[in-house]
């Protein structure tokens, strides 16, 4: 009998046309399991696939006759054991269904690049090990273990005897992944006592039957200490802990807080090299570390037994993946907490409206911290910039200028937030007012003085600043607006003795730049920190007593339905960096639209009133959390082709009375491609997803002409 194992695999190409399993046969003795990688011939190409399922047939020839075609063999089994465990494999299948994404793209998002299912994947660092077959050799040279590192073996055995032992089969040499040694896990005592509110919060979290807890706490109310206490409880039960932060800039401070309490933790974020990511991934997989602190991608770490998940700053848009699969980290965290039956803490001073709405309906457990630990909330002042401009104060208002001067005299520190990088956002011809645009996008180029270049902040295109106006041949240009580079220059002119550091996407390109800047500022090597939104949340500097927010109402003018919410969040979060220790803090919010409810309530830090106001607008517009929503983007080089596809999709969904359709709307051209988008809404998420799958699977899409991008529960709709 010609027995064989039939192996069904997902191949490495993440496209919907190949979003199903393909069958191969295998007749070797080595075991194959779900989640392992194999190499196969697919249409003449040698590619990598993931094993989905297997079954045995007694007669391969007879089975192939029944199929009506010949199967190809598995050419190579790459892994000795599954690199995606059963939990993560099932999670990948669930993600695919929920995000309308190819299954293989979900698997790819879970793995460090050294393990991704592509044939060009880098190899892990390997070491040569000697396996001692003959026990007499072990006794003769005094080795304690049956396996010894080759370099350690050769310290006791000459090259001549090494070759002789190998040739006679007394030893075998094989390559193994480099082992990572870690310290034995230790827990250190807390340096101070918990407040009454913190104790009550921990007690409530431990006693509730609800696994998802929304921890709504003012900035500086001690949420991180609650995370630490709950993490200690989980670790003492021999369970693992995952702590997520939205940005790399927040990782270093959170890591330092956890290292003060636990001696061994893993760190995982996009700033690590491929090899560093693989090492951290392996430590977790082997159970050598109990605690992981990381950004969005750390949600897929291969934990064996999770006891606690923390999603700090749960409102942050960075938790939403903006490429396929377009998942929300919060949804993945909820799914994993269900699987491991562990607590998930969603922490924020400004929770998303969706999360707070679920909490007051008892879908989540609501726990509130409404008092700061060391100090009252900072005093906040709203500055009307329309009046300041009449006084000639175009960039910095006189009240903020005076406040900075006072802080510098007291040797206290200042944070200045402007959520716009570069020197100036717009460059115009001084004669005809022509605006320099990106040749690939419908976006104005920004001037960057550091490089003396004009840069597109969307596609990265750059060009020389020495240019002639294509309309009138004029060579004189004017810069309009203010970015972080110009603000830094202006502040340095006003305070020449001040030590100033800038933190934005341009100043943090190098490895570890975030942590170096923040550590230096924490050690008071700088007086003023100027930056974009990456400095607005989660940071704790005891000597900062003043925060200035520039162009605070700028985000209100975005076309996104969350624009007021994100503006409110930014002001409240940035304000919370001031006065976190014994010295009282102040905040100056510079804006033009000072009567907007989002601005006024943010200055008052009145979340509840803001929530009620904003929910009434969401209800009127039938936006989340009152409906579920999906955005379908059509992207391509030919405007008419894209538009026709978008209108056809719009007509399809309009035929369903349970679905509301907005659009198609033409968006800005990006990277030389036209974009149209439709938005569909439904009160039933399950029905919405089913309708999307029915439509998408029926499409015949020529990838050379266009791409279709689906975003279920989109976070930003600019």
mmCIF file of C-alpha atoms in Angstrom, residues 646-662 678-681 691-692 694-696:
data_model
loop_
_atom_site.group_PDB
_atom_site.id
_atom_site.type_symbol
_atom_site.label_atom_id
_atom_site.label_comp_id
_atom_site.label_asym_id
_atom_site.label_seq_id
_atom_site.Cartn_x
_atom_site.Cartn_y
_atom_site.Cartn_z
ATOM 1 C CA UNK A 646 -16.678 52.667 -6.319
ATOM 2 C CA UNK A 647 -20.098 53.595 -7.735
ATOM 3 C CA UNK A 648 -20.844 49.949 -8.580
ATOM 4 C CA UNK A 649 -20.058 48.950 -4.975
ATOM 5 C CA UNK A 650 -22.198 51.788 -3.678
ATOM 6 C CA UNK A 651 -25.159 50.577 -5.766
ATOM 7 C CA UNK A 652 -24.668 47.007 -4.506
ATOM 8 C CA UNK A 653 -24.863 47.959 -0.823
ATOM 9 C CA UNK A 654 -27.722 50.420 -1.348
ATOM 10 C CA UNK A 655 -29.900 47.486 -2.411
ATOM 11 C CA UNK A 656 -29.885 46.305 1.213
ATOM 12 C CA UNK A 657 -32.328 48.373 3.285
ATOM 13 C CA UNK A 658 -30.531 47.469 6.538
ATOM 14 C CA UNK A 659 -27.338 49.176 5.362
ATOM 15 C CA UNK A 660 -26.772 52.905 5.022
ATOM 16 C CA UNK A 661 -24.237 54.047 2.400
ATOM 17 C CA UNK A 662 -22.207 57.276 2.303
ATOM 18 C CA UNK A 678 -17.587 54.506 0.365
ATOM 19 C CA UNK A 679 -18.720 54.108 3.966
ATOM 20 C CA UNK A 680 -21.358 51.597 4.980
ATOM 21 C CA UNK A 681 -23.181 51.516 8.314
ATOM 22 C CA UNK A 691 -22.419 41.410 3.562
ATOM 23 C CA UNK A 692 -18.832 42.575 3.044
ATOM 24 C CA UNK A 694 -20.399 38.280 -0.006
ATOM 25 C CA UNK A 695 -19.527 41.388 -1.986
ATOM 26 C CA UNK A 696 -15.743 40.950 -1.788
#
